[in-house]
Coordinates of C-alpha atoms in Angstrom, one line a residue:
X154 CA -19.9 22.8 -29.4
X155 CA -21.0 26.1 -30.8
X156 CA -20.4 29.5 -29.3
X157 CA -23.9 30.1 -28.0
X158 CA -23.9 26.8 -26.1
X159 CA -20.4 27.5 -24.9
X160 CA -21.5 30.7 -23.3
X161 CA -24.4 29.0 -21.5
X162 CA -22.1 26.2 -20.3
X163 CA -19.6 28.8 -19.1
X164 CA -22.3 30.4 -17.0
X165 CA -23.0 27.0 -15.5
X166 CA -19.4 26.4 -14.8
X167 CA -18.9 29.7 -13.0
X168 CA -21.9 28.9 -10.9
X169 CA -20.4 25.5 -10.0
X170 CA -17.1 27.1 -9.1
X171 CA -18.8 29.5 -6.7
X172 CA -21.3 27.3 -5.0
X173 CA -21.4 24.8 -2.2
X174 CA -21.4 21.3 -3.5
X175 CA -21.3 17.6 -2.6
X176 CA -22.4 18.1 1.0
X177 CA -20.4 21.3 1.3
X178 CA -20.2 23.4 4.4
X179 CA -22.0 26.7 3.8
X180 CA -24.5 26.2 6.6
X181 CA -24.6 29.2 8.8
X182 CA -22.4 31.4 6.6
X183 CA -25.3 33.2 4.9
X184 CA -25.0 34.7 1.5
X185 CA -21.5 35.3 -0.1
X186 CA -19.7 38.4 1.0
X187 CA -16.4 39.9 -0.1
X188 CA -13.4 40.4 2.1
X189 CA -11.6 38.6 4.9
X190 CA -8.7 36.3 5.5
X191 CA -9.0 32.6 5.7
X192 CA -6.6 30.1 7.4
X193 CA -6.8 26.5 6.2
X194 CA -4.9 23.6 7.7
X195 CA -3.9 21.0 5.1
X196 CA -2.4 17.5 5.5
X197 CA 0.1 17.6 2.6
X198 CA 2.8 20.1 1.8
X199 CA 3.2 20.1 -2.0
X200 CA 6.5 18.9 -3.5
X201 CA 6.0 21.5 -6.2
X202 CA 3.8 24.5 -7.0
X203 CA 4.2 24.1 -10.7
X204 CA 1.0 22.6 -12.1
X205 CA 2.9 20.8 -14.9
X206 CA 4.8 18.9 -12.2
X207 CA 1.6 18.1 -10.2
X208 CA 1.6 14.6 -8.7
X209 CA -0.2 14.8 -5.3
X210 CA -4.0 14.7 -5.3
X211 CA -3.9 16.6 -1.9
X212 CA -2.2 19.5 -3.6
X213 CA -4.9 20.0 -6.2
X214 CA -6.9 22.6 -4.3
X215 CA -3.7 24.8 -4.1
X216 CA -3.0 24.5 -7.8
X217 CA -6.5 25.5 -8.6
X218 CA -6.1 28.9 -6.9
X219 CA -3.5 30.2 -9.3
X220 CA -3.7 28.1 -12.5
X221 CA -6.5 27.3 -14.9
X222 CA -6.9 25.2 -18.1
X223 CA -8.8 25.6 -21.3
X224 CA -11.5 23.3 -19.9
X225 CA -12.9 22.1 -16.6
X226 CA -15.2 19.3 -15.6
X227 CA -18.9 19.2 -15.0
X228 CA -20.6 17.1 -12.3
X229 CA -20.9 14.1 -14.7
X230 CA -17.3 14.1 -15.8
X231 CA -17.9 15.9 -19.0
X232 CA -16.1 19.1 -20.2
X233 CA -17.0 22.7 -19.8
X234 CA -15.2 25.7 -21.4
X235 CA -12.9 27.7 -19.1
X236 CA -10.0 29.6 -20.7
X237 CA -11.5 28.4 -24.0
X238 CA -14.9 29.4 -25.0
X239 CA -15.5 26.1 -26.8
X240 CA -13.9 23.5 -29.0
X241 CA -14.5 21.3 -32.1
X242 CA -13.3 17.8 -32.9
X243 CA -12.6 16.8 -36.4
X244 CA -14.6 13.9 -37.9
X245 CA -11.5 11.6 -37.8
X246 CA -10.8 12.5 -34.1
X247 CA -7.3 13.7 -34.9
X248 CA -7.6 17.4 -34.4
X249 CA -9.1 19.5 -31.7
X250 CA -9.7 23.2 -32.3
X251 CA -10.1 25.5 -29.4
X252 CA -11.5 29.1 -29.4
X253 CA -9.9 31.1 -26.6
X254 CA -11.3 33.7 -24.3
X255 CA -10.1 37.2 -25.0
X256 CA -9.0 39.9 -22.6
X257 CA -7.5 37.4 -20.1
X258 CA -4.3 38.4 -18.4
X259 CA -1.8 36.4 -16.4
X260 CA -1.1 37.8 -13.0
X261 CA 2.2 39.2 -14.3
X262 CA 0.3 41.4 -16.8
X263 CA 1.0 39.4 -19.9
X264 CA -1.7 38.3 -22.2
X265 CA -3.2 34.8 -22.4
X266 CA -3.6 33.8 -26.1
X267 CA -2.9 30.9 -28.5
X268 CA 0.9 31.6 -28.4
X269 CA 0.8 31.1 -24.6
X270 CA -1.0 27.7 -25.0
X271 CA 1.6 26.7 -27.6
X272 CA 4.5 27.7 -25.3
X273 CA 3.1 25.6 -22.5
X274 CA 2.8 22.5 -24.7
X275 CA 6.3 23.0 -26.0
X276 CA 7.6 23.2 -22.5
X277 CA 5.7 20.1 -21.5
X278 CA 7.3 18.2 -24.3
X279 CA 10.8 19.6 -23.6
X280 CA 13.3 16.8 -22.8
X281 CA 13.5 16.1 -19.0
X282 CA 10.8 18.6 -18.0
X283 CA 7.7 16.5 -17.6
X284 CA 8.6 13.0 -19.1
X285 CA 5.5 11.3 -17.7
X286 CA 3.3 13.8 -19.5
X287 CA 5.3 13.7 -22.7
X288 CA 5.5 9.9 -22.9
X289 CA 2.0 9.0 -21.9
X290 CA -0.6 11.9 -21.8
X291 CA 0.7 13.6 -24.9
X292 CA 2.1 10.6 -26.7
X293 CA -0.4 11.0 -29.6
X294 CA 0.2 14.7 -30.0
X295 CA 2.1 15.6 -33.2
X296 CA 1.9 19.4 -32.7
X297 CA 0.1 22.5 -31.8
X298 CA -0.8 25.1 -34.4
X299 CA -1.7 28.8 -33.8
X300 CA -4.2 30.0 -36.2
X301 CA -4.7 33.5 -34.7
X302 CA -4.4 34.8 -31.2
X303 CA -7.8 33.3 -30.3
X304 CA -7.5 29.9 -32.0
X305 CA -5.2 26.9 -31.3
X306 CA -5.3 23.5 -32.9
X307 CA -4.0 20.3 -31.4
X308 CA -3.0 17.7 -34.0
X309 CA -2.9 14.0 -33.1
X310 CA -1.4 11.0 -34.8
X311 CA -4.4 8.9 -33.8
X312 CA -7.7 9.5 -32.0
X313 CA -7.2 10.1 -28.3
X314 CA -10.2 10.8 -26.1
X315 CA -8.0 11.3 -23.1
X316 CA -6.5 14.5 -24.6
X317 CA -9.5 16.5 -23.2
X318 CA -9.0 15.0 -19.8
X319 CA -5.4 16.1 -19.8
X320 CA -6.3 19.6 -20.9
X321 CA -8.8 19.8 -18.0
X322 CA -6.4 18.4 -15.5
X323 CA -4.0 20.4 -13.2
X324 CA -1.0 19.4 -15.4
X325 CA -2.8 20.9 -18.4
X326 CA -3.1 24.3 -16.8
X327 CA -1.6 27.3 -18.6
X328 CA 1.4 29.1 -17.1
X329 CA 2.6 32.5 -18.2
X330 CA 5.2 32.2 -21.0
X331 CA 7.2 34.9 -19.2
X332 CA 7.4 32.6 -16.1
X333 CA 8.4 29.6 -18.3
X334 CA 11.3 31.6 -19.7
X335 CA 12.5 33.5 -16.7
X336 CA 11.7 31.4 -13.5
X337 CA 14.9 30.5 -11.7
X338 CA 13.5 27.2 -10.4
X339 CA 10.7 26.4 -12.9
X340 CA 10.1 22.8 -11.7
X341 CA 9.6 23.9 -8.1
X342 CA 7.2 26.7 -8.9
X343 CA 6.1 29.2 -6.3
X344 CA 5.8 33.0 -6.4
X345 CA 7.8 33.2 -9.6
X346 CA 5.1 31.4 -11.6
X347 CA 2.1 33.5 -12.9
X348 CA -1.2 32.0 -13.8
X349 CA -4.7 33.3 -14.8
X350 CA -6.4 32.1 -11.6
X351 CA -8.3 34.0 -9.0
X352 CA -5.4 34.1 -6.5
X353 CA -1.7 34.9 -6.7
X354 CA 0.8 32.8 -4.7
X355 CA 2.9 35.5 -3.1
X356 CA 4.6 33.8 -0.1
X357 CA 5.8 30.3 0.6
X358 CA 7.6 29.2 3.8
X359 CA 8.8 25.6 3.5
X360 CA 7.5 23.4 6.2
X361 CA 5.1 26.0 7.5
X362 CA 2.6 27.7 5.1
X363 CA 1.8 29.1 1.7
X364 CA -0.1 32.4 1.2
X365 CA -2.4 33.5 -1.7
X366 CA -3.7 37.0 -2.3
X367 CA -6.7 37.9 -4.4
X368 CA -5.8 38.4 -8.1
X369 CA -6.9 41.9 -9.0
X370 CA -6.6 41.1 -12.7
X371 CA -8.9 38.0 -12.6
X372 CA -11.0 37.7 -15.8
X373 CA -14.0 36.0 -14.3
X374 CA -17.5 37.4 -13.7
X375 CA -16.3 38.5 -10.2
X376 CA -13.1 38.5 -8.2
X377 CA -12.6 36.0 -5.4
X378 CA -14.6 36.8 -2.3
X379 CA -11.6 36.4 0.1
X380 CA -8.8 39.0 0.3
X381 CA -6.3 36.3 1.1
X382 CA -6.0 32.6 2.1
X383 CA -3.2 31.0 4.0
X384 CA -2.7 27.2 4.0
X385 CA -0.8 25.8 6.9
X386 CA 1.0 22.5 6.6
X387 CA -0.2 20.4 9.5
X388 CA 0.8 16.8 8.9
X389 CA -0.6 15.2 12.0
X390 CA -4.4 14.9 12.1
X391 CA -4.6 15.6 15.8
X392 CA -2.8 18.9 15.2
X393 CA -5.2 19.8 12.4
X394 CA -8.3 19.0 14.4
X395 CA -6.9 20.8 17.5
X396 CA -6.1 23.9 15.4
X397 CA -9.7 23.9 14.1
X398 CA -11.5 23.4 17.4
X399 CA -9.3 26.0 19.1
X400 CA -10.0 28.6 16.4
X401 CA -6.4 28.8 15.1
X402 CA -7.7 27.8 11.6
X403 CA -11.1 28.1 10.1
X404 CA -10.9 25.1 7.8
X405 CA -9.1 21.8 7.7
X406 CA -9.0 18.9 5.2
X407 CA -8.1 15.3 5.9
X408 CA -10.1 14.2 9.0
X409 CA -9.5 10.5 9.9
X410 CA -12.2 8.4 11.4
X411 CA -10.6 8.6 14.8
X412 CA -11.2 12.3 14.9
X413 CA -14.5 12.7 13.1
X414 CA -16.6 12.5 16.2
X415 CA -14.9 15.6 17.6
X416 CA -16.1 17.5 14.5
X417 CA -19.6 16.1 14.1
X418 CA -20.3 16.5 17.8
X419 CA -19.5 20.2 17.8
X420 CA -22.4 22.4 16.7
X421 CA -20.1 25.2 15.7
X422 CA -18.4 23.1 13.1
X423 CA -19.4 21.4 9.8
X424 CA -18.2 18.3 8.2
X425 CA -18.4 16.9 4.6
X426 CA -16.7 14.1 2.6
X427 CA -16.2 13.4 -1.0
X428 CA -15.2 10.1 -2.7
X429 CA -12.4 10.5 -5.2
X430 CA -12.5 9.3 -8.8
X431 CA -9.7 7.7 -10.7
X432 CA -7.8 4.7 -9.4
X433 CA -8.3 3.0 -6.0
X434 CA -5.6 3.0 -3.4
X435 CA -3.9 -0.3 -4.2
X436 CA -0.8 -2.4 -3.8
X437 CA 1.0 -3.0 -7.1
X438 CA 3.2 -6.2 -7.1
X439 CA 6.5 -6.1 -8.8
X440 CA 6.9 -9.2 -11.0
X441 CA 10.3 -8.3 -12.3
X442 CA 12.0 -10.5 -9.7
X443 CA 11.3 -13.1 -7.0
X444 CA 9.1 -13.7 -5.2
X445 CA 6.3 -12.0 -7.1
X446 CA 7.5 -13.3 -10.4
X447 CA 5.5 -16.4 -9.3
X448 CA 1.8 -16.1 -9.8
X449 CA 1.1 -18.4 -6.9
X450 CA 3.0 -16.1 -4.5
X451 CA 1.0 -13.1 -5.8
X452 CA -2.3 -14.9 -5.3
X453 CA -1.2 -16.0 -1.9
X454 CA -0.3 -12.5 -0.8
X455 CA -3.8 -11.3 -2.0
X456 CA -5.6 -14.2 -0.3
X457 CA -3.7 -13.7 3.0
X458 CA -5.3 -10.3 3.5
X459 CA -8.8 -9.8 5.0
X460 CA -9.2 -6.3 3.5
X461 CA -12.5 -5.6 5.2
X462 CA -11.1 -6.4 8.6
X463 CA -7.9 -4.3 8.2
X464 CA -9.9 -1.3 6.8
X465 CA -12.3 -1.5 9.8
X466 CA -9.4 -1.6 12.2
X467 CA -7.7 1.5 10.7
X468 CA -10.7 3.5 9.4
X469 CA -13.5 2.4 11.8
X470 CA -16.0 1.7 9.1
X471 CA -15.5 5.0 7.1
X472 CA -13.5 3.6 4.3
X473 CA -15.0 2.3 1.0
X474 CA -13.7 -1.1 0.1
X475 CA -12.0 -1.3 -3.3
X476 CA -12.3 -4.4 -5.5
X477 CA -10.7 -3.1 -8.6
X478 CA -7.8 -0.9 -9.7
X479 CA -10.6 1.6 -10.9
X480 CA -12.5 3.4 -8.2
X481 CA -16.2 2.6 -7.7
X482 CA -17.3 6.1 -8.8
X483 CA -16.0 5.6 -12.3
X484 CA -18.5 4.5 -15.0
X485 CA -15.8 1.9 -16.0
X486 CA -15.8 0.2 -12.6
X487 CA -16.5 -3.6 -12.9
X488 CA -18.7 -4.5 -10.0
X489 CA -18.6 -8.2 -11.0
X490 CA -15.2 -8.4 -9.3
X491 CA -16.7 -7.8 -5.9
X492 CA -16.3 -10.8 -3.6
X493 CA -14.3 -12.9 -6.1
X494 CA -11.0 -13.0 -4.3
X495 CA -9.1 -12.5 -1.1
X496 CA -9.5 -13.4 2.6
X497 CA -8.7 -17.1 2.1
X498 CA -5.7 -18.0 4.3
X499 CA -6.1 -21.7 3.6
X500 CA -5.6 -21.2 -0.1
X501 CA -2.8 -18.7 0.5
X502 CA -0.9 -21.3 2.6
X503 CA -1.6 -24.1 0.0
X504 CA -0.3 -21.9 -2.8
X505 CA 2.9 -21.0 -0.9
X506 CA 3.5 -24.7 -0.2
X507 CA 3.2 -25.4 -3.9
X508 CA 5.6 -22.6 -4.7
X509 CA 8.2 -24.2 -2.4
X510 CA 8.0 -21.8 0.5
X511 CA 7.6 -24.7 3.0
X512 CA 10.1 -23.8 5.7
X513 CA 9.7 -21.6 8.7
X514 CA 12.3 -19.6 10.6
X515 CA 12.5 -18.8 14.3
X516 CA 10.2 -15.7 13.8
X517 CA 7.5 -17.8 12.1
X518 CA 8.1 -16.5 8.5
X519 CA 8.1 -18.8 5.6
X520 CA 11.5 -19.7 4.0
X521 CA 12.8 -21.4 0.8
X522 CA 16.3 -22.5 0.2
X523 CA 17.3 -20.7 3.4
X524 CA 15.7 -17.3 2.3
X525 CA 12.9 -15.7 4.1
X526 CA 9.7 -14.8 2.2
X527 CA 10.2 -11.0 2.4
X528 CA 8.5 -8.3 0.3
X529 CA 9.4 -4.6 0.6
X530 CA 6.9 -1.8 0.6
X531 CA 8.7 1.6 0.2
X532 CA 6.3 4.5 1.0
X533 CA 7.2 8.0 -0.2
X534 CA 6.7 10.2 2.8
X535 CA 5.3 13.3 0.9
X536 CA 2.6 11.0 -0.6
X537 CA 1.5 9.3 2.6
X538 CA -2.0 10.3 3.5
X539 CA -5.1 8.9 5.1
X540 CA -3.0 6.9 7.7
X541 CA -1.6 4.7 4.9
X542 CA 1.4 4.0 7.0
X543 CA -0.8 2.6 9.8
X544 CA -2.7 0.6 7.2
X545 CA 0.5 -0.9 5.9
X546 CA 1.5 -1.9 9.5
X547 CA -1.9 -3.6 9.9
X548 CA -1.5 -5.5 6.7
X549 CA 2.0 -6.4 7.7
X550 CA 0.7 -8.1 10.8
X551 CA -2.1 -9.8 8.9
X552 CA 0.0 -11.4 6.3
X553 CA 2.5 -12.7 8.9
X554 CA -0.2 -14.2 11.0
X555 CA -2.2 -15.8 8.2
X556 CA 0.5 -16.9 5.8
X557 CA 4.0 -16.3 7.2
X558 CA 4.8 -13.5 4.8
X559 CA 7.3 -10.8 5.9
X560 CA 6.0 -7.5 4.6
X561 CA 8.8 -5.0 5.3
X562 CA 7.4 -1.5 5.5
X563 CA 9.6 1.6 5.2
X564 CA 8.4 5.3 5.1
X565 CA 11.2 7.2 3.5
X566 CA 12.0 10.7 2.1
X567 CA 11.3 11.3 -1.6
X568 CA 14.9 10.9 -2.7
X569 CA 15.3 7.5 -1.0
X570 CA 11.9 6.3 -2.4
X571 CA 12.8 7.4 -5.9
X572 CA 16.1 5.6 -5.8
X573 CA 14.5 2.4 -4.5
X574 CA 11.9 2.5 -7.3
X575 CA 14.6 3.2 -9.9
X576 CA 16.8 0.4 -8.7
X577 CA 13.9 -2.1 -8.4
X578 CA 14.6 -2.4 -4.7
X579 CA 10.9 -3.1 -3.8
X580 CA 8.3 -5.7 -4.3
X581 CA 5.2 -3.6 -3.4
X582 CA 4.3 -0.1 -4.7
X583 CA 1.3 1.8 -3.3
X584 CA -0.6 4.3 -5.3
X585 CA -3.9 6.1 -5.9
X586 CA -4.8 8.8 -8.5
X587 CA -7.6 11.3 -8.6
X588 CA -7.9 11.4 -12.4
X589 CA -11.4 12.3 -13.5
X590 CA -11.2 9.7 -16.4
X591 CA -9.9 6.5 -15.0
X592 CA -8.3 5.7 -18.3
X593 CA -5.6 8.3 -17.7
X594 CA -4.6 6.5 -14.5
X595 CA -4.6 3.1 -16.1
X596 CA -2.3 4.3 -18.8
X597 CA 0.2 5.7 -16.3
X598 CA 0.1 2.7 -14.0
X599 CA -0.3 -0.3 -16.4
X600 CA 0.9 0.4 -19.9
X601 CA 4.4 -0.8 -21.0
X602 CA 5.3 2.9 -21.4
X603 CA 3.5 4.0 -18.2
X604 CA 5.5 6.5 -16.2
X605 CA 4.5 4.9 -12.9
X606 CA 4.2 1.3 -14.1
X607 CA 5.9 -0.4 -11.1
X608 CA 4.6 -3.9 -11.7
X609 CA 7.4 -4.6 -14.2
X610 CA 4.8 -6.0 -16.6
X611 CA 5.3 -5.5 -20.4
X612 CA 2.2 -7.1 -22.0
X613 CA 1.3 -6.4 -25.6
X614 CA -2.3 -7.7 -25.0
X615 CA -2.7 -5.3 -22.1
X616 CA -1.3 -2.4 -24.0
X617 CA -3.8 -3.1 -26.9
X618 CA -6.7 -3.0 -24.5
X619 CA -5.5 0.3 -23.0
X620 CA -5.1 1.7 -26.5
X621 CA -8.7 0.7 -27.3
X622 CA -9.9 2.5 -24.3
X623 CA -8.0 5.6 -25.2
X624 CA -8.8 5.8 -28.9
X625 CA -12.5 5.0 -28.9
X626 CA -15.2 7.7 -28.6
X627 CA -17.9 5.1 -27.9
X628 CA -18.5 4.6 -24.1
X629 CA -19.5 1.0 -24.6
X630 CA -16.3 0.2 -26.4
X631 CA -14.2 1.8 -23.7
X632 CA -16.2 0.0 -21.0
X633 CA -15.6 -3.3 -22.8
X634 CA -11.8 -2.7 -23.0
X635 CA -11.4 -1.5 -19.4
X636 CA -13.5 -4.4 -18.1
X637 CA -11.0 -6.8 -19.7
X638 CA -8.1 -4.8 -18.2
X639 CA -9.6 -5.0 -14.7
X640 CA -10.1 -8.8 -14.9
X641 CA -6.6 -9.3 -16.2
X642 CA -4.7 -7.3 -13.7
X643 CA -6.8 -7.9 -10.6
X644 CA -8.1 -11.5 -10.8
X645 CA -6.3 -13.4 -13.6
X646 CA -2.7 -12.1 -13.0
X647 CA -3.1 -10.9 -9.4
X648 CA -0.8 -7.9 -10.2
X649 CA -2.8 -5.6 -7.9
X650 CA -4.3 -5.8 -4.4
X651 CA -7.0 -3.1 -4.3
X652 CA -7.6 -1.7 -0.8
X653 CA -9.9 1.3 -0.6
X654 CA -11.4 4.2 -2.6
X655 CA -9.7 7.4 -1.4
X656 CA -11.9 10.1 0.0
X657 CA -11.3 13.7 1.1
X658 CA -12.9 15.3 4.2
X659 CA -13.5 19.0 5.0
X660 CA -14.2 20.3 8.4
X661 CA -14.9 24.0 9.0
X662 CA -16.3 26.7 11.2
X663 CA -19.9 27.5 10.3
X664 CA -18.8 31.0 9.5
X665 CA -17.2 29.6 6.3
X666 CA -19.3 29.3 3.1
X667 CA -18.7 28.0 -0.4
X668 CA -16.6 24.9 0.5
X669 CA -17.1 21.7 -1.4
X670 CA -15.6 19.1 -3.7
X671 CA -14.8 19.2 -7.4
X672 CA -17.4 17.5 -9.6
X673 CA -16.5 13.9 -10.4
X674 CA -12.9 14.1 -9.0
X675 CA -14.2 14.4 -5.5
X676 CA -11.3 16.5 -4.2
X677 CA -11.7 19.8 -2.3
X678 CA -12.2 22.8 -4.5
X679 CA -10.0 25.8 -4.4
X680 CA -10.8 29.1 -2.6
X681 CA -12.5 31.0 -5.5
X682 CA -16.0 30.5 -4.2
X683 CA -15.2 30.5 -0.5
X684 CA -16.4 33.4 1.8
X685 CA -16.4 34.3 5.4
X686 CA -19.5 35.5 7.2
X687 CA -19.4 38.8 9.0

């Protein structure tokens, strides 16, 4: 990408950031105006405000207010310059040279330059700081070289097309080196961490709210429209909707089907939804021990669930059924999987009989050698969204009724969940990721070295396919590799039960303009382009 095209692309990117998109909610707000204070009710309180530690898709809109990366995404999943003005890839695919924007300051007054980029990569690779990033997303990186203050080069051991996806992700955002060196609680983030973004996080009250003020040093073509924005943590959907309809907040995200009629039926409010990219919300089955070490039991669990029926019961027709580990908006999604498995109680019961689970206890659950057929789903409370706890309870009832399987569901705090996963005290792991390139999610979830591979599978053939998808620059070659991955883990090995494609919803007063969703990722945008009518 040459400098002239980079400048044109930057103008487009700035337009995207400041406009209403994907069914956004600018109707009635008129033209953008500066000033005002916005209050936004959100479903999820972040477990960290450090972008390097980012793990919750729902927290992405907060990270975007303060921190930025060298690149961002366009509406087709491609890359646009942001803190970089452009980049070049070597013919062998093993070096990426970025030209950086000049005159950019972090909110603490220090300069953004190549040394700052290098300091961030060094921090990400520091032992114990961000092990998932170091082991998976930066596994092919051999080093970063600073040519001059405006030039930085990433050197790779082998071609890696996912490097750019990482650089454009929240975890690839650049934090002030002063913050990296001086923050007392670096991993937690918060007011101590400075970024280059349009807002400054200046107040956080745990369990209540986080406050952002306009960044007077912002480098963009204009400052943020809003003077300030406060995000209130409102876990319960009824509380969020009530806060909006009563005028206590002007925007909310996370509107379940049960409450959407209250929004769409109110002429003073707007409603929009965006389908997320990345991986579908799925159940990952742990094959490291019984009973899911038996393929027949995994297949039976999958066949015991009528996914369409449980989704309708919980989401009232608003959920998009998933058939693969990859979400349906991805160009790598394999539509041939649709309708090829599941909702077959007769086969589920036959498979369980063949696997020796022929007994029944007083509660109607299957048994074998005096042991109940129990599988444990441990849900990490900070990551529970979209009524996933209610969905689990519905699936729990379905598998008991159709096949006599005891699905034990527990929603626990983060520490308890982490211990259970570390100790292997689970049989079902639930997850979805909003990665723009689905390959990034597949590496984390399925490779032998994947930081969140909870299936217990260590498969050289699967690793080879994932490597092919990561190293090839040809879309057709990547598609071929990921098609084989999907068939292997979903149908052949029954390692995964896909459930639905996550979506985000935004409801707002008609006085709010500039709301929308990130291109491709489908998650709500930050507050840079948002304004309040006067």
